[in-house]
Amino acid sequence: MPAKCTLVFVNLDQAEHERVKGLIAAKAVDGAVEETTAQDGMVTMTFTLADITLLPALAQDVRYRTAEDGTKTLVFEEAGREFASSFRAAKISGAIKVSVTFSVAPGATLYYSPKAGEEVELPADVIDDQGKVDMDVAIVRGQEFIYARTVLGEVERCVKIDIFTAAATDVTRAAYDAHQ
């Protein structure tokens, strides 16, 4: 994995500057070296290595100047080393939201039956001016239908909605009350 690296030099003269930059460019991905010089003369070189394991050898080459006869002279003392790495993990989450849309006559009362023997009257303020209601509902394992009824004056109507096909079917009040 490519590793972004930074080397900082204090008291870097021109000859060593060129030597060091050449060494870094030779090992850097695409030979790219970004360089900044602070007001106090400190030089920072930032580059990317193909692999972090290449850094120790590069640091060794930077510290020593090799003469034509092969002798090495220590030029830089390494004053410290820092290492930073970022990690990430794949993340996934999910949720299912079941939404039901009812359409009733404006002014009607709407009841929803989440399970047999249980009925909830929906507040009038959730029904818009055209009689439409959008609501989230919970379903349980094995449930096939959602039941609701509406009352407008003396008129009552019951319906079951297939949760797989979304088909709405009129049912009798007895079937509404007995649903499993």
PDB file of C-alpha atoms in Angstrom:
ATOM      1  CA  MET A   1       0.000   0.000   0.000  1.00  0.00           C
ATOM      2  CA  PRO A   2       1.454   3.408  -0.912  1.00  0.00           C
ATOM      3  CA  ALA A   3       2.674   5.463   2.053  1.00  0.00           C
ATOM      4  CA  LYS A   4       2.862   9.254   2.167  1.00  0.00           C
ATOM      5  CA  CYS A   5       6.120  10.243   3.875  1.00  0.00           C
ATOM      6  CA  THR A   6       7.695  13.471   5.103  1.00  0.00           C
ATOM      7  CA  LEU A   7      11.365  14.129   5.820  1.00  0.00           C
ATOM      8  CA  VAL A   8      12.406  17.350   7.550  1.00  0.00           C
ATOM      9  CA  PHE A   9      15.940  18.787   7.307  1.00  0.00           C
ATOM     10  CA  VAL A  10      17.646  21.445   9.407  1.00  0.00           C
ATOM     11  CA  ASN A  11      20.869  23.131   8.187  1.00  0.00           C
ATOM     12  CA  LEU A  12      20.616  21.676   4.681  1.00  0.00           C
ATOM     13  CA  ASP A  13      23.229  23.182   2.333  1.00  0.00           C
ATOM     14  CA  GLN A  14      22.692  23.334  -1.440  1.00  0.00           C
ATOM     15  CA  ALA A  15      24.851  20.296  -2.332  1.00  0.00           C
ATOM     16  CA  GLU A  16      23.152  18.092   0.265  1.00  0.00           C
ATOM     17  CA  HIS A  17      19.786  19.487  -0.745  1.00  0.00           C
ATOM     18  CA  GLU A  18      20.263  18.269  -4.305  1.00  0.00           C
ATOM     19  CA  ARG A  19      21.668  14.887  -3.182  1.00  0.00           C
ATOM     20  CA  VAL A  20      18.792  14.253  -0.751  1.00  0.00           C
ATOM     21  CA  LYS A  21      16.091  15.356  -3.180  1.00  0.00           C
ATOM     22  CA  GLY A  22      17.613  13.082  -5.848  1.00  0.00           C
ATOM     23  CA  LEU A  23      17.627  10.085  -3.479  1.00  0.00           C
ATOM     24  CA  ILE A  24      13.997  10.714  -2.517  1.00  0.00           C
ATOM     25  CA  ALA A  25      12.867  11.263  -6.121  1.00  0.00           C
ATOM     26  CA  ALA A  26      14.513   7.977  -7.142  1.00  0.00           C
ATOM     27  CA  LYS A  27      12.393   6.030  -4.610  1.00  0.00           C
ATOM     28  CA  ALA A  28       9.207   8.137  -4.723  1.00  0.00           C
ATOM     29  CA  VAL A  29       6.175   7.086  -6.737  1.00  0.00           C
ATOM     30  CA  ASP A  30       6.414   8.896 -10.093  1.00  0.00           C
ATOM     31  CA  GLY A  31       9.544  10.671  -8.774  1.00  0.00           C
ATOM     32  CA  ALA A  32       7.329  13.335  -7.216  1.00  0.00           C
ATOM     33  CA  VAL A  33       8.711  15.325  -4.256  1.00  0.00           C
ATOM     34  CA  GLU A  34       6.844  18.304  -2.770  1.00  0.00           C
ATOM     35  CA  GLU A  35       9.144  20.718  -1.016  1.00  0.00           C
ATOM     36  CA  THR A  36       8.608  23.639   1.348  1.00  0.00           C
ATOM     37  CA  THR A  37      11.161  25.842   3.068  1.00  0.00           C
ATOM     38  CA  ALA A  38      10.315  27.613   6.315  1.00  0.00           C
ATOM     39  CA  GLN A  39      11.631  31.084   7.219  1.00  0.00           C
ATOM     40  CA  ASP A  40      14.203  29.525   9.560  1.00  0.00           C
ATOM     41  CA  GLY A  41      15.595  27.462   6.658  1.00  0.00           C
ATOM     42  CA  MET A  42      14.011  24.153   7.686  1.00  0.00           C
ATOM     43  CA  VAL A  43      13.235  22.133   4.526  1.00  0.00           C
ATOM     44  CA  THR A  44      10.313  19.692   4.396  1.00  0.00           C
ATOM     45  CA  MET A  45      10.104  17.117   1.598  1.00  0.00           C
ATOM     46  CA  THR A  46       6.880  15.173   1.170  1.00  0.00           C
ATOM     47  CA  PHE A  47       6.628  12.192  -1.167  1.00  0.00           C
ATOM     48  CA  THR A  48       4.906   8.849  -1.593  1.00  0.00           C
ATOM     49  CA  LEU A  49       6.663   5.499  -1.442  1.00  0.00           C
ATOM     50  CA  ALA A  50       5.137   2.427  -3.054  1.00  0.00           C
ATOM     51  CA  ASP A  51       5.482   0.651   0.299  1.00  0.00           C
ATOM     52  CA  ILE A  52       6.411   1.839   3.816  1.00  0.00           C
ATOM     53  CA  THR A  53       9.079  -0.876   4.042  1.00  0.00           C
ATOM     54  CA  LEU A  54      11.204   1.198   1.630  1.00  0.00           C
ATOM     55  CA  LEU A  55      11.566   4.022   4.170  1.00  0.00           C
ATOM     56  CA  PRO A  56      14.335   2.577   6.417  1.00  0.00           C
ATOM     57  CA  ALA A  57      16.716   2.065   3.459  1.00  0.00           C
ATOM     58  CA  LEU A  58      15.947   5.555   2.149  1.00  0.00           C
ATOM     59  CA  ALA A  59      16.579   7.061   5.592  1.00  0.00           C
ATOM     60  CA  GLN A  60      19.913   5.210   5.727  1.00  0.00           C
ATOM     61  CA  ASP A  61      20.899   6.532   2.272  1.00  0.00           C
ATOM     62  CA  VAL A  62      19.962  10.081   3.284  1.00  0.00           C
ATOM     63  CA  ARG A  63      22.046   9.992   6.487  1.00  0.00           C
ATOM     64  CA  TYR A  64      25.283   8.986   4.727  1.00  0.00           C
ATOM     65  CA  ARG A  65      27.127  10.452   1.747  1.00  0.00           C
ATOM     66  CA  THR A  66      29.054   7.806  -0.172  1.00  0.00           C
ATOM     67  CA  ALA A  67      32.390   8.858  -1.698  1.00  0.00           C
ATOM     68  CA  GLU A  68      33.719   7.543  -5.006  1.00  0.00           C
ATOM     69  CA  ASP A  69      35.961   5.080  -3.142  1.00  0.00           C
ATOM     70  CA  GLY A  70      32.881   3.647  -1.350  1.00  0.00           C
ATOM     71  CA  THR A  71      33.555   5.195   2.051  1.00  0.00           C
ATOM     72  CA  LYS A  72      30.551   6.610   3.835  1.00  0.00           C
ATOM     73  CA  THR A  73      30.419   9.859   5.757  1.00  0.00           C
ATOM     74  CA  LEU A  74      27.657  10.621   8.230  1.00  0.00           C
ATOM     75  CA  VAL A  75      25.977  13.831   7.113  1.00  0.00           C
ATOM     76  CA  PHE A  76      22.719  13.847   9.054  1.00  0.00           C
ATOM     77  CA  GLU A  77      21.758  12.574  12.450  1.00  0.00           C
ATOM     78  CA  GLU A  78      18.188  11.317  12.536  1.00  0.00           C
ATOM     79  CA  ALA A  79      16.555  13.423  15.248  1.00  0.00           C
ATOM     80  CA  GLY A  80      13.315  11.475  15.496  1.00  0.00           C
ATOM     81  CA  ARG A  81      10.857   9.345  13.608  1.00  0.00           C
ATOM     82  CA  GLU A  82       7.073   9.446  13.584  1.00  0.00           C
ATOM     83  CA  PHE A  83       4.668   7.046  11.990  1.00  0.00           C
ATOM     84  CA  ALA A  84       0.988   7.562  11.357  1.00  0.00           C
ATOM     85  CA  SER A  85      -1.475   5.253   9.688  1.00  0.00           C
ATOM     86  CA  SER A  86      -5.178   5.558   8.965  1.00  0.00           C
ATOM     87  CA  PHE A  87      -7.558   2.634   9.192  1.00  0.00           C
ATOM     88  CA  ARG A  88     -11.085   2.225   7.977  1.00  0.00           C
ATOM     89  CA  ALA A  89     -13.658  -0.515   8.026  1.00  0.00           C
ATOM     90  CA  ALA A  90     -16.556  -1.328   5.785  1.00  0.00           C
ATOM     91  CA  LYS A  91     -19.853  -0.423   7.349  1.00  0.00           C
ATOM     92  CA  ILE A  92     -23.344  -1.348   6.392  1.00  0.00           C
ATOM     93  CA  SER A  93     -26.656  -1.029   8.128  1.00  0.00           C
ATOM     94  CA  GLY A  94     -30.184  -1.515   7.019  1.00  0.00           C
ATOM     95  CA  ALA A  95     -33.738  -0.914   7.953  1.00  0.00           C
ATOM     96  CA  ILE A  96     -37.109  -1.672   6.495  1.00  0.00           C
ATOM     97  CA  LYS A  97     -39.837   0.858   6.679  1.00  0.00           C
ATOM     98  CA  VAL A  98     -43.350  -0.193   5.798  1.00  0.00           C
ATOM     99  CA  SER A  99     -45.481   2.727   4.769  1.00  0.00           C
ATOM    100  CA  VAL A 100     -49.210   2.580   4.164  1.00  0.00           C
ATOM    101  CA  THR A 101     -51.282   5.172   2.351  1.00  0.00           C
ATOM    102  CA  PHE A 102     -54.979   5.366   3.141  1.00  0.00           C
ATOM    103  CA  SER A 103     -57.485   7.447   1.265  1.00  0.00           C
ATOM    104  CA  VAL A 104     -60.732   8.207   3.061  1.00  0.00           C
ATOM    105  CA  ALA A 105     -63.601  10.599   2.506  1.00  0.00           C
ATOM    106  CA  PRO A 106     -62.721  14.017   3.914  1.00  0.00           C
ATOM    107  CA  GLY A 107     -64.154  14.320   7.425  1.00  0.00           C
ATOM    108  CA  ALA A 108     -64.218  10.552   7.995  1.00  0.00           C
ATOM    109  CA  THR A 109     -62.717   8.860  11.026  1.00  0.00           C
ATOM    110  CA  LEU A 110     -59.984   6.314  10.271  1.00  0.00           C
ATOM    111  CA  TYR A 111     -59.130   3.294  12.408  1.00  0.00           C
ATOM    112  CA  TYR A 112     -56.111   1.054  11.961  1.00  0.00           C
ATOM    113  CA  SER A 113     -55.926  -2.472  13.390  1.00  0.00           C
ATOM    114  CA  PRO A 114     -52.317  -3.563  13.966  1.00  0.00           C
ATOM    115  CA  LYS A 115     -53.479  -6.984  15.253  1.00  0.00           C
ATOM    116  CA  ALA A 116     -56.689  -8.877  15.995  1.00  0.00           C
ATOM    117  CA  GLY A 117     -58.680  -7.308  18.778  1.00  0.00           C
ATOM    118  CA  GLU A 118     -56.666  -4.096  18.723  1.00  0.00           C
ATOM    119  CA  GLU A 119     -57.726  -0.892  17.019  1.00  0.00           C
ATOM    120  CA  VAL A 120     -56.215   2.580  16.950  1.00  0.00           C
ATOM    121  CA  GLU A 121     -58.144   5.686  15.974  1.00  0.00           C
ATOM    122  CA  LEU A 122     -55.944   7.961  13.918  1.00  0.00           C
ATOM    123  CA  PRO A 123     -56.066  11.606  14.981  1.00  0.00           C
ATOM    124  CA  ALA A 124     -57.893  13.882  12.577  1.00  0.00           C
ATOM    125  CA  ASP A 125     -54.785  16.024  12.116  1.00  0.00           C
ATOM    126  CA  VAL A 126     -52.937  13.184  10.318  1.00  0.00           C
ATOM    127  CA  ILE A 127     -55.623  13.113   7.623  1.00  0.00           C
ATOM    128  CA  ASP A 128     -55.037  15.832   5.026  1.00  0.00           C
ATOM    129  CA  ASP A 129     -57.783  17.939   3.386  1.00  0.00           C
ATOM    130  CA  GLN A 130     -58.209  15.387   0.578  1.00  0.00           C
ATOM    131  CA  GLY A 131     -58.571  12.487   3.050  1.00  0.00           C
ATOM    132  CA  LYS A 132     -55.114  11.047   2.458  1.00  0.00           C
ATOM    133  CA  VAL A 133     -53.009   9.524   5.241  1.00  0.00           C
ATOM    134  CA  ASP A 134     -49.437   8.260   4.942  1.00  0.00           C
ATOM    135  CA  MET A 135     -48.187   6.348   7.957  1.00  0.00           C
ATOM    136  CA  ASP A 136     -45.467   3.902   8.914  1.00  0.00           C
ATOM    137  CA  VAL A 137     -46.668   0.586  10.283  1.00  0.00           C
ATOM    138  CA  ALA A 138     -45.002  -2.393  11.889  1.00  0.00           C
ATOM    139  CA  ILE A 139     -45.555  -5.867  10.552  1.00  0.00           C
ATOM    140  CA  VAL A 140     -44.800  -9.172  12.247  1.00  0.00           C
ATOM    141  CA  ARG A 141     -43.522 -12.480  10.919  1.00  0.00           C
ATOM    142  CA  GLY A 142     -46.297 -14.297   9.095  1.00  0.00           C
ATOM    143  CA  GLN A 143     -48.491 -11.224   8.704  1.00  0.00           C
ATOM    144  CA  GLU A 144     -50.100 -10.990   5.276  1.00  0.00           C
ATOM    145  CA  PHE A 145     -52.570  -8.121   5.605  1.00  0.00           C
ATOM    146  CA  ILE A 146     -53.005  -4.703   7.119  1.00  0.00           C
ATOM    147  CA  TYR A 147     -56.546  -3.887   8.239  1.00  0.00           C
ATOM    148  CA  ALA A 148     -58.299  -0.544   8.502  1.00  0.00           C
ATOM    149  CA  ARG A 149     -61.801   0.843   8.688  1.00  0.00           C
ATOM    150  CA  THR A 150     -63.369   4.218   8.190  1.00  0.00           C
ATOM    151  CA  VAL A 151     -66.568   5.745   9.509  1.00  0.00           C
ATOM    152  CA  LEU A 152     -68.363   8.746   8.053  1.00  0.00           C
ATOM    153  CA  GLY A 153     -71.630   9.412   9.858  1.00  0.00           C
ATOM    154  CA  GLU A 154     -73.489   6.102   9.842  1.00  0.00           C
ATOM    155  CA  VAL A 155     -71.502   4.653   6.934  1.00  0.00           C
ATOM    156  CA  GLU A 156     -68.709   2.236   7.773  1.00  0.00           C
ATOM    157  CA  ARG A 157     -66.265   0.530   5.452  1.00  0.00           C
ATOM    158  CA  CYS A 158     -63.522  -2.029   6.241  1.00  0.00           C
ATOM    159  CA  VAL A 159     -60.554  -3.002   4.114  1.00  0.00           C
ATOM    160  CA  LYS A 160     -57.599  -5.379   4.178  1.00  0.00           C
ATOM    161  CA  ILE A 161     -54.412  -4.586   2.273  1.00  0.00           C
ATOM    162  CA  ASP A 162     -52.168  -7.402   1.060  1.00  0.00           C
ATOM    163  CA  ILE A 163     -48.638  -6.494   2.222  1.00  0.00           C
ATOM    164  CA  PHE A 164     -47.087  -8.351  -0.735  1.00  0.00           C
ATOM    165  CA  THR A 165     -49.207  -7.005  -3.601  1.00  0.00           C
ATOM    166  CA  ALA A 166     -50.622  -3.801  -2.051  1.00  0.00           C
ATOM    167  CA  ALA A 167     -54.063  -4.857  -3.273  1.00  0.00           C
ATOM    168  CA  ALA A 168     -56.872  -3.490  -1.116  1.00  0.00           C
ATOM    169  CA  THR A 169     -59.985  -5.625  -0.654  1.00  0.00           C
ATOM    170  CA  ASP A 170     -63.229  -4.692   1.058  1.00  0.00           C
ATOM    171  CA  VAL A 171     -64.105  -6.989   3.988  1.00  0.00           C
ATOM    172  CA  THR A 172     -67.044  -7.241   6.337  1.00  0.00           C
ATOM    173  CA  ARG A 173     -66.928  -5.810   9.829  1.00  0.00           C
ATOM    174  CA  ALA A 174     -66.955  -9.385  11.182  1.00  0.00           C
ATOM    175  CA  ALA A 175     -63.898 -10.296   9.071  1.00  0.00           C
ATOM    176  CA  TYR A 176     -62.200  -7.063  10.185  1.00  0.00           C
ATOM    177  CA  ASP A 177     -62.856  -7.901  13.848  1.00  0.00           C
ATOM    178  CA  ALA A 178     -61.746 -11.529  13.479  1.00  0.00           C
ATOM    179  CA  HIS A 179     -58.586 -11.079  11.454  1.00  0.00           C
ATOM    180  CA  GLN A 180     -55.566 -13.022  12.618  1.00  0.00           C
TER     181      GLN A 180
END
